[in-house]
JSON list of C-alpha atoms in Angstrom, two decimals:
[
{"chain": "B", "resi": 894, "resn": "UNK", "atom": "CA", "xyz": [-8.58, 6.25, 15.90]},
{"chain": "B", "resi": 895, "resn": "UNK", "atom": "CA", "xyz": [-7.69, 5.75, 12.33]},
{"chain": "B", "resi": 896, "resn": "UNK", "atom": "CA", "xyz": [-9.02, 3.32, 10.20]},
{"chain": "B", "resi": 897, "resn": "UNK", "atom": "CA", "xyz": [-8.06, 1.54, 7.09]},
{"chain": "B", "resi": 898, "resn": "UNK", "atom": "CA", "xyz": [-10.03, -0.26, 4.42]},
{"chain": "B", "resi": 899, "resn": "UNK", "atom": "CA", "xyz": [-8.65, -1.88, 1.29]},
{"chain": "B", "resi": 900, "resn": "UNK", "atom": "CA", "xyz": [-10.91, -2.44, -1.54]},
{"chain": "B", "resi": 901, "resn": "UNK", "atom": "CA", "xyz": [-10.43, -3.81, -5.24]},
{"chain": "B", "resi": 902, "resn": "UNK", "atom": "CA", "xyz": [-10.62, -6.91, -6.91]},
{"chain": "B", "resi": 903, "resn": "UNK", "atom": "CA", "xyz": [-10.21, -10.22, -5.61]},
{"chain": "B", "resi": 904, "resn": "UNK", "atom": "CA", "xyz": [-8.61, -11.99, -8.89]},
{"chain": "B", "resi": 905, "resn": "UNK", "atom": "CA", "xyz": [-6.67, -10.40, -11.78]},
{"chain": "B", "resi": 906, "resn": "UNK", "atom": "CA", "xyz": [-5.09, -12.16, -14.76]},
{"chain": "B", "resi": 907, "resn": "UNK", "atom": "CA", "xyz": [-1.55, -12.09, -15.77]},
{"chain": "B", "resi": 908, "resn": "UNK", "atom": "CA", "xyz": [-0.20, -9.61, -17.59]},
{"chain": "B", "resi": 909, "resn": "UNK", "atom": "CA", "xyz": [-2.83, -6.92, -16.16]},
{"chain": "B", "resi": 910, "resn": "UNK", "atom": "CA", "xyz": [-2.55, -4.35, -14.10]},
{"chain": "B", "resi": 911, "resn": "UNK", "atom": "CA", "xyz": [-3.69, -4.80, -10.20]},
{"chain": "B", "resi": 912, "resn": "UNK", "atom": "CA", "xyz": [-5.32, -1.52, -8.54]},
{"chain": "B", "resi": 913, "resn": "UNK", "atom": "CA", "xyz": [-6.52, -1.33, -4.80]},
{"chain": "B", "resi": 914, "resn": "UNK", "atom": "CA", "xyz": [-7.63, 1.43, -2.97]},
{"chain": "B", "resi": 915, "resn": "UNK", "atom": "CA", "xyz": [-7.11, 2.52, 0.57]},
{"chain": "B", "resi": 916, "resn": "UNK", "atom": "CA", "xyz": [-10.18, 4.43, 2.36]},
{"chain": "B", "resi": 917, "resn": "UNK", "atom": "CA", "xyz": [-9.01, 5.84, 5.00]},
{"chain": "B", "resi": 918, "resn": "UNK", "atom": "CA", "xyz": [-11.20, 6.91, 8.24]},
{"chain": "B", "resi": 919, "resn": "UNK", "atom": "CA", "xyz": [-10.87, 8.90, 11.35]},
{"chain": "B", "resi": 920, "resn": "UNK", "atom": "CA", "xyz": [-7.67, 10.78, 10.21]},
{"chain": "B", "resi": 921, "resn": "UNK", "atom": "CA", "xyz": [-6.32, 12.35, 7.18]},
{"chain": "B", "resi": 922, "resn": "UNK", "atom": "CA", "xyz": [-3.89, 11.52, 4.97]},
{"chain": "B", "resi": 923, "resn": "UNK", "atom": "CA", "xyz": [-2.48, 14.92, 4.51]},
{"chain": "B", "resi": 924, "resn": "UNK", "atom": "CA", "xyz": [-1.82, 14.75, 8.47]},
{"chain": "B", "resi": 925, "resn": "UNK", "atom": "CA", "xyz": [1.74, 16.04, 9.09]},
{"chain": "B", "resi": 926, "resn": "UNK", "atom": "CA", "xyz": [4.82, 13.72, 8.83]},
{"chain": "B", "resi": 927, "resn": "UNK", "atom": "CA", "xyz": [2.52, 10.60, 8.24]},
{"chain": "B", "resi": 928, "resn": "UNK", "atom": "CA", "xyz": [3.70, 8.24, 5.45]},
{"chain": "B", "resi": 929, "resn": "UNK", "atom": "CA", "xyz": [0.69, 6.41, 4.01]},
{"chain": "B", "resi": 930, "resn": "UNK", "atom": "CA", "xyz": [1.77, 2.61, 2.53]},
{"chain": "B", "resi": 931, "resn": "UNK", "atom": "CA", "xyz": [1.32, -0.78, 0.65]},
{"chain": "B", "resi": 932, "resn": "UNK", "atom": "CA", "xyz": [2.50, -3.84, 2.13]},
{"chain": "B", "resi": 933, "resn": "UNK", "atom": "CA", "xyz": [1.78, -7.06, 0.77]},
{"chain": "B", "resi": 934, "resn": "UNK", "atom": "CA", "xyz": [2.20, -11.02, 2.73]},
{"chain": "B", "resi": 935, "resn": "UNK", "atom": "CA", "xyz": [2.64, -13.66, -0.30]},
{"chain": "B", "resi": 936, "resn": "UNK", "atom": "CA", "xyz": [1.43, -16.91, 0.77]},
{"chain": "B", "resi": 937, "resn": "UNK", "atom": "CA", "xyz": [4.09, -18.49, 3.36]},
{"chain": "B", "resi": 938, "resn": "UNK", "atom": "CA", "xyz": [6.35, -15.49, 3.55]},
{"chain": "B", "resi": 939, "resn": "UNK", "atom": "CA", "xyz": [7.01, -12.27, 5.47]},
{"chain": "B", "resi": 940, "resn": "UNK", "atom": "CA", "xyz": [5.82, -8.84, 4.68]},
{"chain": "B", "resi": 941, "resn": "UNK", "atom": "CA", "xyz": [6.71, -6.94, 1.82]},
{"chain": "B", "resi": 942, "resn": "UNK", "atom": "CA", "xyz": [6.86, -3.18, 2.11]},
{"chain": "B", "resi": 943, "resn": "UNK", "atom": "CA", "xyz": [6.31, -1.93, -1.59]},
{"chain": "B", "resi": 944, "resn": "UNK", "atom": "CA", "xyz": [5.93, 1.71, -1.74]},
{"chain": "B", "resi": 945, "resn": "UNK", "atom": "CA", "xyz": [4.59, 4.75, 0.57]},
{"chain": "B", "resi": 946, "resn": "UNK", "atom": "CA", "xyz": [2.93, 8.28, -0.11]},
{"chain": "B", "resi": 947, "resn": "UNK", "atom": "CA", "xyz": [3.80, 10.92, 1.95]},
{"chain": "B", "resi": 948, "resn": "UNK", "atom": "CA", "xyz": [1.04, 13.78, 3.87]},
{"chain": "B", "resi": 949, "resn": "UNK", "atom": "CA", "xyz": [2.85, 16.03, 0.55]},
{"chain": "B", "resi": 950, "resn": "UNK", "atom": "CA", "xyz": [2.04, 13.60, -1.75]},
{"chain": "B", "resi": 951, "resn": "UNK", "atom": "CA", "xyz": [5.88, 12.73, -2.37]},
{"chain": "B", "resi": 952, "resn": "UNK", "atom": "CA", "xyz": [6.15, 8.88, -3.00]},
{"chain": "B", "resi": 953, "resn": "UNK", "atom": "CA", "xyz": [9.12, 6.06, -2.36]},
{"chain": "B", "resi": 954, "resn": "UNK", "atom": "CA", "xyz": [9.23, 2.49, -3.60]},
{"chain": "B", "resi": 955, "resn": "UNK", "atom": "CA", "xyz": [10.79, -0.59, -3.13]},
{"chain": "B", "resi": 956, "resn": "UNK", "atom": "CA", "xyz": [13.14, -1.22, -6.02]},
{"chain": "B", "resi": 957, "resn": "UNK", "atom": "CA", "xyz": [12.55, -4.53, -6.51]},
{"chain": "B", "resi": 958, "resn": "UNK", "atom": "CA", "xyz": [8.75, -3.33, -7.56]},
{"chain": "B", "resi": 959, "resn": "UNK", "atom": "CA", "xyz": [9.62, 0.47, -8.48]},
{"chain": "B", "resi": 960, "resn": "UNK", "atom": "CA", "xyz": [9.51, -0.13, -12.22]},
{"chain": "B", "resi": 961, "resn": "UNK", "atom": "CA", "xyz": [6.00, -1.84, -11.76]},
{"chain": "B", "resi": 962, "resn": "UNK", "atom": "CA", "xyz": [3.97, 0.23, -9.40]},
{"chain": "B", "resi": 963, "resn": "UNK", "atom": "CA", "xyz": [2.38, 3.57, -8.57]},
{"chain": "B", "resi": 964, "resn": "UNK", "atom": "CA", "xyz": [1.18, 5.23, -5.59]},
{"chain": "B", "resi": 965, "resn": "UNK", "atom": "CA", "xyz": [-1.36, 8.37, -5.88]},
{"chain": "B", "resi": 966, "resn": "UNK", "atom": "CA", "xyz": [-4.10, 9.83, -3.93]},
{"chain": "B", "resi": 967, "resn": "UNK", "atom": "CA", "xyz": [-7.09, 11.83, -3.49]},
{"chain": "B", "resi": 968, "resn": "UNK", "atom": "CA", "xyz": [-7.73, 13.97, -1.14]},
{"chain": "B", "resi": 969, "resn": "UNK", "atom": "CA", "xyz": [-10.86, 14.67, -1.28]},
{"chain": "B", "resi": 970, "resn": "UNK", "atom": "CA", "xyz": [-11.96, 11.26, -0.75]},
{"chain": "B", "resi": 971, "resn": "UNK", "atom": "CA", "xyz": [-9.28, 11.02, 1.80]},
{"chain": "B", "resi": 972, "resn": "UNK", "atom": "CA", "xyz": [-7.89, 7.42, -0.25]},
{"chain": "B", "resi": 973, "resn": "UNK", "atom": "CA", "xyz": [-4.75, 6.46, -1.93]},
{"chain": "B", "resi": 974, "resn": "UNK", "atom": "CA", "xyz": [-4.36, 3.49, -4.43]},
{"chain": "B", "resi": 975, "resn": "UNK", "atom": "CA", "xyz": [-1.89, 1.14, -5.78]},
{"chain": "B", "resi": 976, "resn": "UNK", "atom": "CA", "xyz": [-1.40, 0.20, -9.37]},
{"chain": "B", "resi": 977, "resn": "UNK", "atom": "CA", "xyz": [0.93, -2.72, -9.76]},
{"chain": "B", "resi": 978, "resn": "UNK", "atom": "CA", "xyz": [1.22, -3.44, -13.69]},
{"chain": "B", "resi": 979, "resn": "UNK", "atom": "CA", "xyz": [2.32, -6.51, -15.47]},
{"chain": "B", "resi": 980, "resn": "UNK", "atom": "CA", "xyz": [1.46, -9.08, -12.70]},
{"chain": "B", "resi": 981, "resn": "UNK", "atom": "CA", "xyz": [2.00, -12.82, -12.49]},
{"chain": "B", "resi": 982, "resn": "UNK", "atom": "CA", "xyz": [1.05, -15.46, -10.46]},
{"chain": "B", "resi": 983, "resn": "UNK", "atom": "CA", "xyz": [4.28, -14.21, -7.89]},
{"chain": "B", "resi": 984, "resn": "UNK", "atom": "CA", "xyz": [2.34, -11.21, -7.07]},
{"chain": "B", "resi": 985, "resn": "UNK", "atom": "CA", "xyz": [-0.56, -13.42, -5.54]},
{"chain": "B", "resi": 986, "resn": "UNK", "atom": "CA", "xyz": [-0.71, -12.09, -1.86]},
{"chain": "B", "resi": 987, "resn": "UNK", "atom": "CA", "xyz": [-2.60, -10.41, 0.87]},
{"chain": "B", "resi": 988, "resn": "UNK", "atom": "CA", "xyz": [-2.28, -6.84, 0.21]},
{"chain": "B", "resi": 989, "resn": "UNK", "atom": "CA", "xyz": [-2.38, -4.43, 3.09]},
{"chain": "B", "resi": 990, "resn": "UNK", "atom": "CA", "xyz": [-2.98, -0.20, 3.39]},
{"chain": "B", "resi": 991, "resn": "UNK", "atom": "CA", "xyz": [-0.78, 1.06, 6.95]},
{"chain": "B", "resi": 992, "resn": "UNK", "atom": "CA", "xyz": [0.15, 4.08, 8.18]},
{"chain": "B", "resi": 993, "resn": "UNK", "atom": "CA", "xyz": [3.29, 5.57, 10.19]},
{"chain": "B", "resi": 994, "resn": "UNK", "atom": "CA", "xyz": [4.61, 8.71, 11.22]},
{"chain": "B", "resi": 995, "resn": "UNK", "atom": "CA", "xyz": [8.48, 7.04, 11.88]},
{"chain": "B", "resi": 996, "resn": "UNK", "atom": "CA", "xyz": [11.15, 7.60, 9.24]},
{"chain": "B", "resi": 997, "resn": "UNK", "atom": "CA", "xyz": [11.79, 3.75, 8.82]},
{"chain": "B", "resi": 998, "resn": "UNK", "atom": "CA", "xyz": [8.56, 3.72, 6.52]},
{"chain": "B", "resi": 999, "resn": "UNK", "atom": "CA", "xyz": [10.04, 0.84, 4.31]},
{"chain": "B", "resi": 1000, "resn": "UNK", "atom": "CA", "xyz": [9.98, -1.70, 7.72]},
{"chain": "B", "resi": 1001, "resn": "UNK", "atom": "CA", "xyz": [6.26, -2.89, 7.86]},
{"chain": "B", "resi": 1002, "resn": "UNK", "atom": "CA", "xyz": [6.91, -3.41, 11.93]},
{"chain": "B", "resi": 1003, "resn": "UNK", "atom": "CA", "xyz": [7.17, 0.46, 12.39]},
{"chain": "B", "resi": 1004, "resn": "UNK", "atom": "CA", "xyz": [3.47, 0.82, 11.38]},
{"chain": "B", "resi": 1005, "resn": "UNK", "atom": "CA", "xyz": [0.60, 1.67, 13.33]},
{"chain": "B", "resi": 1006, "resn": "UNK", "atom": "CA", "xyz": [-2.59, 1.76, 11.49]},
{"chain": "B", "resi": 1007, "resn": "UNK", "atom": "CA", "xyz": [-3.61, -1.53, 9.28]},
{"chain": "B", "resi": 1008, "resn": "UNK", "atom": "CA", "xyz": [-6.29, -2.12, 7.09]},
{"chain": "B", "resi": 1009, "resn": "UNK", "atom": "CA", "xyz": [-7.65, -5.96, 6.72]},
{"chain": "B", "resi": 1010, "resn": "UNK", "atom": "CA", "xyz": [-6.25, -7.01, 4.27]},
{"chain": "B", "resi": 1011, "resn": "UNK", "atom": "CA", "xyz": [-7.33, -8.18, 1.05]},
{"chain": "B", "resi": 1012, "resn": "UNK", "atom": "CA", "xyz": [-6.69, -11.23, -0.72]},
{"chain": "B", "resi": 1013, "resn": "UNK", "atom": "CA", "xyz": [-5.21, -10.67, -4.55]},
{"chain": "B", "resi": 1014, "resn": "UNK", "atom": "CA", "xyz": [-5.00, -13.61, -6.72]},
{"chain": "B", "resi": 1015, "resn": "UNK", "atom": "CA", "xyz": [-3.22, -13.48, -10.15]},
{"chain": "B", "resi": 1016, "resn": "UNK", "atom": "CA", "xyz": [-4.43, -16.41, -12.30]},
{"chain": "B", "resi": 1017, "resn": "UNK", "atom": "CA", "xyz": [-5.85, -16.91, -15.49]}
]
């Protein structure tokens, strides 16, 4: 069974750049045909798919946040990590790790495997 964990910090000012990282447990993340993403639940809205890595290491984004984040990995730790730059208070959410081996890897309700979550705050 694969597991998730998210882990970073809880509050980050405006202006900075956010960074999480996704430990990832029980499977690998250079596992064939699995894309490996962020997905992120702003207070009182839906899900927001924001960007994947691939089992090659190829990345996609959302291109409302494409000019503002990056995806990367490690494989020897078996993790991945966002960076999301220049945030403001908008970006305050519950950010989420989640795996899927379907091709619609930009539609949160194709995913199997979910971390937590962790709450991100942007305030100063």
């Amino acid at each position: 069974q694969v597991q998730l964990q998210e882990s970073g910090p809880g509050l980050v000012k405006p202006s900075q750049t956010l960074s999480l990282t996704c430990t990832v447990s029980g499977g690998s993340i250079t596992t064939t045909y699995y894309y490996w993403s962020w997905v992120r639940q702003p207070p009182g809205k839906g899900l927001e798919w924001m960007g994947a890595i691939t089992f090659t290491g190829n990345t996609y984004y959302s291109p409302s946040l494409k000019s503002r984040t990056s995806i990367s990995r490690d494989t020897s730790k078996n993790q991945f990590t966002l960076q999301l730059s220049s945030v403001t208070p908008e970006d305050t959410a519950v950010y989420y790790c989640a795996a899927t081996n379907s091709g619609y890897y930009s539609h949160p309700g194709w995913y199997d495997y979910w971390g937590q979550g962790t709450q991100v705050t942007v305030s100063s």
